[in-house]
XYZ file of C-alpha atoms in Angstrom:
138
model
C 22.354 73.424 121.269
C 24.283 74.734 118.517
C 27.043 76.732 120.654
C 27.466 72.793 122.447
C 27.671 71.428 119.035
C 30.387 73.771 117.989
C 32.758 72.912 120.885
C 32.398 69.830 120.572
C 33.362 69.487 117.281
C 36.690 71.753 118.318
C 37.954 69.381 120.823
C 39.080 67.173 118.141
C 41.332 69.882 116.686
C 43.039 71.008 119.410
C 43.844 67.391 120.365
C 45.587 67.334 116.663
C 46.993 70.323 117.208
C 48.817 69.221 119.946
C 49.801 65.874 118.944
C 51.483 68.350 116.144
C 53.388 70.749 118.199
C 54.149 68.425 121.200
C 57.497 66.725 119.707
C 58.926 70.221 118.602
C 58.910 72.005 121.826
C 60.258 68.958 123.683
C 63.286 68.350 121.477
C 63.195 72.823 121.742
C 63.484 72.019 125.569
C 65.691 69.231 125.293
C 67.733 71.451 123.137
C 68.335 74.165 125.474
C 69.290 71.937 128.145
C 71.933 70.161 126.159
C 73.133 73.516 124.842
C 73.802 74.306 128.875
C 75.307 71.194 129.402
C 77.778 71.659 126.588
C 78.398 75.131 127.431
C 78.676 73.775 131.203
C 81.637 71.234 129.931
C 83.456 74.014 128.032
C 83.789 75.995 130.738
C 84.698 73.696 133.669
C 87.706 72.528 130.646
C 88.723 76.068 130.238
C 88.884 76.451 133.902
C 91.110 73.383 134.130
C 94.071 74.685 131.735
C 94.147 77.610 133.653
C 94.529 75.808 136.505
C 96.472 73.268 135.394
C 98.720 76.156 133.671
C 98.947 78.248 137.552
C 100.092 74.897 138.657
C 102.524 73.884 135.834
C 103.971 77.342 136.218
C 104.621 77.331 140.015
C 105.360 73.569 140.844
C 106.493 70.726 138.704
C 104.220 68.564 135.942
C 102.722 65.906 138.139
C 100.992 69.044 140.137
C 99.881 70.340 136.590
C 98.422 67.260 135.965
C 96.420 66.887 138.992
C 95.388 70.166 138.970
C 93.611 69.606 135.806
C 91.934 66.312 137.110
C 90.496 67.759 140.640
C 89.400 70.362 138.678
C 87.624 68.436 136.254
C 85.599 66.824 139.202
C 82.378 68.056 138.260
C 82.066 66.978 135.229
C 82.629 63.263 133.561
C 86.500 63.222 132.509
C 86.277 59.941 130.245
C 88.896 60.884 127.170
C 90.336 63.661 129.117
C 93.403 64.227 127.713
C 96.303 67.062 129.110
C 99.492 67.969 127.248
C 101.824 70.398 129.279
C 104.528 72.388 126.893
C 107.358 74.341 127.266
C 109.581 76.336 124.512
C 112.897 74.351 123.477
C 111.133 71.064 125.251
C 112.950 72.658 128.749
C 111.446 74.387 131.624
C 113.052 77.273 132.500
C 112.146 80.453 134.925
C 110.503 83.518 132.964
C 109.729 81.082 130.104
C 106.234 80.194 129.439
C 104.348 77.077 130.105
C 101.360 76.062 128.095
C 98.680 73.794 128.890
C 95.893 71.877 126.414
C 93.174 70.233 128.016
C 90.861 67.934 125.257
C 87.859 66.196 126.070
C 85.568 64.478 123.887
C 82.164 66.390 123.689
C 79.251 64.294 125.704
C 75.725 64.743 124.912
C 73.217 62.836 127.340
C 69.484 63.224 125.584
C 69.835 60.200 122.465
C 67.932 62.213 119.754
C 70.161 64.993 120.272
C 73.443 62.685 120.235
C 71.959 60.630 117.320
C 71.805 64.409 115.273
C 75.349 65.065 116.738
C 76.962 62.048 115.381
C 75.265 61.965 111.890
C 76.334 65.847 111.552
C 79.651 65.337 112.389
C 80.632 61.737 111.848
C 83.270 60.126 111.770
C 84.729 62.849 114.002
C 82.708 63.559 116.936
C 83.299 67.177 118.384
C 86.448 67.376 120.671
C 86.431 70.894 123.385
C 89.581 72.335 123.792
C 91.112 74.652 126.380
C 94.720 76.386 125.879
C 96.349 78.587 128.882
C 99.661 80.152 128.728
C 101.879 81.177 131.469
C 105.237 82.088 132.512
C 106.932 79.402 134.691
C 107.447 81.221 137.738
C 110.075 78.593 140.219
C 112.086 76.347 138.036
């Protein structure tokens, strides 16, 4: 009777207990998710300079540009943004080509995005991707 009395009474705390430790381990798990999703979105856009740099070096601009775009495909390319450079403003053969790729960081849970924009507001995290190479065909 006593041993029934005793569990009884520690029902009650493990409920508590859990209504505790519930919301940390799901914003722990929702954490870890968005952490792969931004690290997912970094490198599909460092993937894309390169790309868009192989391109840039062995066809024209408007290849560059696509380049970057199909390669962006798997991700959501809303504010993508691709500058292609060459030294002197000219392209020339043996000169190099460069490539920036910019998109504007996107975070899907809403707690996690709320914490995102009040740590880095007004300027919301951009990712960036830079490839060099030299232009091979003028």
């Amino acid at each position: 009777m006593i041993i029934r009395r005793y569990l009884n009474n520690k029902r009650g705390q493990a409920i508590v207990e859990t209504a505790v430790v519930l919301p940390i381990v799901v914003l722990l798990l929702f954490s870890i998710v968005e952490f792969g999703q931004i690290l997912n979105q970094y490198l599909v856009i460092t993937a894309a300079a390169r790309e868009g740099a192989r391109a840039a070096a062995v066809s024209n601009d408007a290849g560059a540009q696509t380049a970057v775009v199909d390669s962006v495909a798997s991700i959501n390319n809303d504010g993508l943004a691709v500058s292609i450079t060459y030294p002197e403003g000219k392209r020339e053969q043996g000169k190099s080509v460069t490539v920036t790729v910019s998109k504007p960081l996107q975070v899907t849970t809403p707690i996690i995005r709320e914490l995102i924009e009040q740590a880095f507001a007004p300027d919301l995290p951009v990712i960036i991707a830079q490839s060099v190479m030299r232009v091979e065909q003028p």
